[in-house]
Coordinates of C-alpha atoms and ligand atoms in Angstrom, one line a residue:
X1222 CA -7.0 -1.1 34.0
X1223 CA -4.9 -3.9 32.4
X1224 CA -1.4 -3.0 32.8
X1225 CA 0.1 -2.5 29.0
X1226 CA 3.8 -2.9 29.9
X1227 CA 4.4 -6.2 28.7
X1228 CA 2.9 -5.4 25.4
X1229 CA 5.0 -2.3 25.5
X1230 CA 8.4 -4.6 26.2
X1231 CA 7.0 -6.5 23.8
X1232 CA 7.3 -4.6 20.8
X1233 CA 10.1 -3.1 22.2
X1234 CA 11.8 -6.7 21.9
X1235 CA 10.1 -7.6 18.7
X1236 CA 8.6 -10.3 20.4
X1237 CA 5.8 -10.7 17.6
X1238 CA 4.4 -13.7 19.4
X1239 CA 4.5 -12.2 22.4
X1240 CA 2.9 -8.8 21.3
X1241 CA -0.5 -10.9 19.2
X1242 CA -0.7 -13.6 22.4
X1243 CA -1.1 -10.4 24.5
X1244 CA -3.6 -8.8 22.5
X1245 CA -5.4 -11.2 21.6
X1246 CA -6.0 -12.7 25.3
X1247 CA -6.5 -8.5 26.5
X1248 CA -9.3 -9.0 23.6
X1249 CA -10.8 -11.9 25.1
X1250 CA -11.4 -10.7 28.3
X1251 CA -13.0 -7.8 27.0
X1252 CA -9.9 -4.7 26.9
X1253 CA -11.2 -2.1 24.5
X1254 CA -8.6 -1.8 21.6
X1255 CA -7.9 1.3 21.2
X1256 CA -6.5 2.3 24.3
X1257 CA -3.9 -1.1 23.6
X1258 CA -2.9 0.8 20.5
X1259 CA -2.6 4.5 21.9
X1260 CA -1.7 3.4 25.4
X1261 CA 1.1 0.9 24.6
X1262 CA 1.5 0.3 20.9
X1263 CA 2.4 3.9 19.2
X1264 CA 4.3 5.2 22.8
X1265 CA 6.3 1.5 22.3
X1266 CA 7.0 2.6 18.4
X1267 CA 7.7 6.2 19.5
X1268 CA 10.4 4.9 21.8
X1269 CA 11.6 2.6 18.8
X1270 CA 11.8 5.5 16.8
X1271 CA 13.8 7.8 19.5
X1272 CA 16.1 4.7 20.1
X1273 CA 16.9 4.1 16.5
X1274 CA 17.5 8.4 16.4
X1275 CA 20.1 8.1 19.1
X1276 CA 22.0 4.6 17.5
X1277 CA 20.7 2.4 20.7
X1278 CA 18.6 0.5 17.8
X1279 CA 19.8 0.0 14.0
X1280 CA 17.9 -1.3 11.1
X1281 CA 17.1 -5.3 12.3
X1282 CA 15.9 -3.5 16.0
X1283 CA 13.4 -1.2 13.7
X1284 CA 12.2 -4.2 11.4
X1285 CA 11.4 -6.5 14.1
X1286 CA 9.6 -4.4 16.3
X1287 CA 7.7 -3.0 12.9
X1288 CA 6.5 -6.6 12.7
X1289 CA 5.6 -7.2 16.3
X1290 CA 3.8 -3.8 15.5
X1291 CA 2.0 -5.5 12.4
X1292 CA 1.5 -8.9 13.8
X1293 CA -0.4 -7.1 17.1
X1294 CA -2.7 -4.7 14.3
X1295 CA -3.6 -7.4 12.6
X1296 CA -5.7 -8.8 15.1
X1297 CA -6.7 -5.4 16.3
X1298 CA -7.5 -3.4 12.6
X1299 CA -11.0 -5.1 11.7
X1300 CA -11.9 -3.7 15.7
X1301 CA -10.3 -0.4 15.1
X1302 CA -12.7 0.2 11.8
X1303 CA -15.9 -1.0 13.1
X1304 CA -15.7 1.4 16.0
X1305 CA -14.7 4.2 13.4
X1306 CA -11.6 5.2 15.0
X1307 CA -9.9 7.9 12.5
X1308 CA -6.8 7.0 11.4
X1309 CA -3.9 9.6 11.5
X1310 CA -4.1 9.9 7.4
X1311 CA -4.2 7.8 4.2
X1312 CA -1.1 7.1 2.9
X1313 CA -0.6 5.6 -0.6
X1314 CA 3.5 4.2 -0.2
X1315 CA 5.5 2.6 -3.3
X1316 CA 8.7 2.3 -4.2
X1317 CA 9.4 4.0 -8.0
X1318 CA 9.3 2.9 -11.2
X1319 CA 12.2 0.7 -12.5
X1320 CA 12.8 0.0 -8.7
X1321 CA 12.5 -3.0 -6.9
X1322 CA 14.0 -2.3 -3.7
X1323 CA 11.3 -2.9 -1.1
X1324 CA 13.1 -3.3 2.7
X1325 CA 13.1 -0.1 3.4
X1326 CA 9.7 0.6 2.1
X1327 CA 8.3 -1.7 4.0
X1328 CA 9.8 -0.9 6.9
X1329 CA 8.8 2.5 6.3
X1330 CA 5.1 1.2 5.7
X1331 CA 5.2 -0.4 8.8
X1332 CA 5.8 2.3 10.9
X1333 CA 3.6 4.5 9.3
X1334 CA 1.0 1.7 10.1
X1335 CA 2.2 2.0 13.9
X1336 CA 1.7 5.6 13.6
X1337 CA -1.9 5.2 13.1
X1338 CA -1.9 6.0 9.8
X1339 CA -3.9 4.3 6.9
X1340 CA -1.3 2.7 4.3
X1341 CA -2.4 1.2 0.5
X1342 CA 0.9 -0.1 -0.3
X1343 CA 1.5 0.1 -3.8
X1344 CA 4.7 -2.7 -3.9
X1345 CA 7.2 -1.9 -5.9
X1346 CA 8.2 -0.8 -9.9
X1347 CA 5.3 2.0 -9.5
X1348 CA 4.4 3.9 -12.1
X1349 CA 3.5 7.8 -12.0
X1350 CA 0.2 7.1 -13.1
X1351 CA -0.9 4.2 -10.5
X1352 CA 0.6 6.5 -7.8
X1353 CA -2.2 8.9 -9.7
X1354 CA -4.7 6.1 -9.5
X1355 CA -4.2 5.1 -6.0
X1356 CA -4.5 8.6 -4.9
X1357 CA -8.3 9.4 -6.5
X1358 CA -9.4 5.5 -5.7
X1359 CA -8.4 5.9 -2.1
X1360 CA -9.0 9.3 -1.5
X1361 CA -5.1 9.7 -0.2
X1362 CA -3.5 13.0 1.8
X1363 CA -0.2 11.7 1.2
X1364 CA 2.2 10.2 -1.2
X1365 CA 4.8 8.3 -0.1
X1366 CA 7.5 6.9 -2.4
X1367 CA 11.3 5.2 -1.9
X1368 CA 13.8 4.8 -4.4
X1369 CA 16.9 3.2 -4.2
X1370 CA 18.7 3.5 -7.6
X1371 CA 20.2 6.8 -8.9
X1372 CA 18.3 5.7 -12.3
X1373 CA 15.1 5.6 -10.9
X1374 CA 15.0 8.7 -8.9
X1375 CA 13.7 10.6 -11.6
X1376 CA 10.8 9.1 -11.6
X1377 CA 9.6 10.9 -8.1
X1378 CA 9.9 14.1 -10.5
X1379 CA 7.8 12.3 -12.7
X1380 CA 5.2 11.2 -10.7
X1381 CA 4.5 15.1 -8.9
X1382 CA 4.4 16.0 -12.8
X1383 CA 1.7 13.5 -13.2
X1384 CA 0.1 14.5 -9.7
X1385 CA 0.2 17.8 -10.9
X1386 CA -1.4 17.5 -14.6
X1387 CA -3.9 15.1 -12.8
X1388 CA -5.4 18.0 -10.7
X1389 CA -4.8 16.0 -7.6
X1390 CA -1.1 17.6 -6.5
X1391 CA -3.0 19.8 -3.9
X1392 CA -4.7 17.4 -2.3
X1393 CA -1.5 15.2 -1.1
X1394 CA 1.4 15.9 0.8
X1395 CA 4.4 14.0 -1.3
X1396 CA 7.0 12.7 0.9
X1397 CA 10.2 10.6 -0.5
X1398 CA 12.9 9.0 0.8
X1399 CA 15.6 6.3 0.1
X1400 CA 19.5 5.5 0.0
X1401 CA 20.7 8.3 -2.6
X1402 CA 18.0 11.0 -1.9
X1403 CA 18.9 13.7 -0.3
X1404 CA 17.1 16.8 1.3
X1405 CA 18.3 19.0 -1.6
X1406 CA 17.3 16.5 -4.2
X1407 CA 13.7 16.8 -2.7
X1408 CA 13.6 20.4 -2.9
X1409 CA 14.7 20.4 -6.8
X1410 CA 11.6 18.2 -7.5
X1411 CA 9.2 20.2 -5.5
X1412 CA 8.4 17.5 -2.8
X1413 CA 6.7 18.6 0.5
X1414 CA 9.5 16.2 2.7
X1415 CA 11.9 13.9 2.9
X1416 CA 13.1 11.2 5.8
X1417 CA 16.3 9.3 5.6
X1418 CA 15.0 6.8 7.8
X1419 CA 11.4 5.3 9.0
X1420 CA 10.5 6.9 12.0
X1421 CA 11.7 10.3 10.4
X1422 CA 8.8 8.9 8.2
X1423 CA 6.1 8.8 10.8
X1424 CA 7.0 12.2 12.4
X1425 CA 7.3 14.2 9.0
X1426 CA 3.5 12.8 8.3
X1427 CA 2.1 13.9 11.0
X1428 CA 3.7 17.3 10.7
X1429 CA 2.6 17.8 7.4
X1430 CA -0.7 16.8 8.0
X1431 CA -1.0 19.0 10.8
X1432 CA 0.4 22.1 8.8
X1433 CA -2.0 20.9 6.3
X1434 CA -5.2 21.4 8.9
Ligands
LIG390 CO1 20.4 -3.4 -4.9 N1 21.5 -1.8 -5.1 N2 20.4 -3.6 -6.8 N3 19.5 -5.0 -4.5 N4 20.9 -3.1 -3.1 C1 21.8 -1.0 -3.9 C2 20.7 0.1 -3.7 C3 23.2 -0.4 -4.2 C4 23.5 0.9 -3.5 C5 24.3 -1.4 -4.0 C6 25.7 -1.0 -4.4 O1 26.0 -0.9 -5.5 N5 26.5 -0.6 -3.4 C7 23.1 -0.2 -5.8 C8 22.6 1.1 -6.3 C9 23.7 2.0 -6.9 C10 23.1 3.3 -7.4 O2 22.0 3.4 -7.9 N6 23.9 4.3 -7.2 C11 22.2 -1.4 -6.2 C12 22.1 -1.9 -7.5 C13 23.1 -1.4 -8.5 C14 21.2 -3.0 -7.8 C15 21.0 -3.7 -9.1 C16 21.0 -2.7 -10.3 C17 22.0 -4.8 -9.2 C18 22.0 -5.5 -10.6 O3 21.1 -6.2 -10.8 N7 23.1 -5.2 -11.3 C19 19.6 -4.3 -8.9 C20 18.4 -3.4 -9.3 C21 17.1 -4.1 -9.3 C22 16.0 -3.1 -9.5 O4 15.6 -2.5 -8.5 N8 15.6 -2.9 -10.7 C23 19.6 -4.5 -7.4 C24 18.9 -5.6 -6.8 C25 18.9 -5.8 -5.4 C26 18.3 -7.1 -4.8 C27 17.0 -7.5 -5.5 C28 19.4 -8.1 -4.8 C29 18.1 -6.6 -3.3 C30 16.8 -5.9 -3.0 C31 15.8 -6.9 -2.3 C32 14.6 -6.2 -1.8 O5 14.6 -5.0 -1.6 N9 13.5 -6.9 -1.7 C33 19.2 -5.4 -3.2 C34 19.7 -4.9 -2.0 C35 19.3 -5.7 -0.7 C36 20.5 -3.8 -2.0 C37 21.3 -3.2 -0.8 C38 22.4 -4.1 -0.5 C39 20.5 -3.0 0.5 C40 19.2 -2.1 0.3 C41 18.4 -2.2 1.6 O6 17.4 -3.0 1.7 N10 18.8 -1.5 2.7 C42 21.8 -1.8 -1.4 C43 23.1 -1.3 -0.8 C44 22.9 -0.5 0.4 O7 21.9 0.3 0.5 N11 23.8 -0.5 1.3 C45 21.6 -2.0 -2.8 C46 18.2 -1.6 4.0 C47 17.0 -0.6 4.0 C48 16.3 -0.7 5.4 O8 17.4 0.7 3.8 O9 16.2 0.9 1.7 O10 17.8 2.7 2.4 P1 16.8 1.7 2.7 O11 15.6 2.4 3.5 C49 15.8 3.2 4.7 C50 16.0 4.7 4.3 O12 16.5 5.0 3.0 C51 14.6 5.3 4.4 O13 14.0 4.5 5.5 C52 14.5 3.2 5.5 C53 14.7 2.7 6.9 O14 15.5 3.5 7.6 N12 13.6 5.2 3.3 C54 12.6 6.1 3.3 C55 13.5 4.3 2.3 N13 12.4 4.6 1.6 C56 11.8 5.7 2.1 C57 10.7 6.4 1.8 C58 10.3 7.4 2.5 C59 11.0 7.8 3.6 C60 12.2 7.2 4.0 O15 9.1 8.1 2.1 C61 8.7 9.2 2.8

């Protein structure tokens, strides 16, 4: 067995480079992918995640290990989905209406990736009804959406209204998050959860998927 560790340091560091080089020579001499992504790649993002929750790593530390993250998948999706490994869930991510904001999204949509979830990334200025799109085209379990203007966080209301009238509320967990919204503020509009940061993100996914089951 290959030892992972320097993969793990790698994205760690967010040592992009460092993290693809590895994978893609562990590819070339035959290493099975999967066990690179459950074996090093989430545990590294995991420890990200805890490290960002305890103010030993701030916003820069979380994007450049998200892109170490990405720049390693890359090579390694189109291997993942031929062997049919499952990902965690399908997540459809945008930030709102009105909103261009898209640093923390991303970030967000990152780790979500990391996580071994499925992400269709919507950009930003999203409208209720492609969030309502998105969600029958991809078959989605969960709606993700940022805002980062007071003016546009009505339009998360709006878009579990549209969820709602579209029949398709039941089928997806809606999760939001962003600068000025607030726990209570996600109550109010009948969202499932909110994260103020990424990795809060990831975990709340998974937990609401796993109620979900
Ligand atoms: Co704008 N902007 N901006 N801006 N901008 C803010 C948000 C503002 C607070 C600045 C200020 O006045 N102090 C203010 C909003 C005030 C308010 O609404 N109360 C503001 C304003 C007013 C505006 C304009 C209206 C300015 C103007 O044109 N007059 C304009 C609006 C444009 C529009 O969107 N229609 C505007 C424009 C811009 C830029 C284009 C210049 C640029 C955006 C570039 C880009 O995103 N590509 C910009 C920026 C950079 C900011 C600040 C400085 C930084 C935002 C950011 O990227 N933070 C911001 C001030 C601030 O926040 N300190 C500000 C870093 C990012 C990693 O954090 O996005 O919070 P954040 O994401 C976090 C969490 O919130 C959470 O996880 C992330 C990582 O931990 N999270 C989620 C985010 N989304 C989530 C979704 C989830 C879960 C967690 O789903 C489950």
């Amino acid at each position: 067995m290959q030892d992972l560790k320097p993969l793990r340091e790698a994205i760690l560091n967010g040592d992009a480079k460092a993290a693809h080089d590895f994978v893609e020579k562990a590819l070339a001499a035959g290493a099975e992918p999967l066990p690179l992504v459950h074996d090093a790649m989430v545990p590294a993002m995991d420890e990200v995640g805890r490290r960002f929750e305890c103010n030993e790593y701030f916003v820069p530390e979380l994007l450049i290990s998200a892109r170490a993250m990405k720049s390693a998948l890359e090579l390694l999706r189109p291997l993942l989905i031929a062997r049919g490994a499952q990902p965690a869930g399908r997540v459809v991510i945008g930030t709102v209406k009105g909103d261009l904001h898209d640093i923390g999204k991303n970030l967000v949509a990152a780790m979500l990736e990391g996580g071994g979830f499925d992400v269709v990334d919507l950009g930003v200025n999203v409208s209720p009804d492609q969030f309502v799109k998105a969600v029958k085209e991809k078959g989605a379990n969960i709606v993700a959406m940022s805002a980062l203007l007071t003016t546009t966080m009505p339009s998360m209301k709006g878009t579990i209204e549209a969820l709602k009238q579209a029949g398709v509320r039941e089928q997806v967990k809606v999760l939001v998050g962003g600068a000025p919204i607030t726990q209570k503020y996600a109550d109010e509009i009948g969202a499932d959860g909110y994260s103020d940061n990424a990795p809060g993100a990831v975990s709340l996914a998974k937990k609401q998927l796993a109620a979900k089951a």
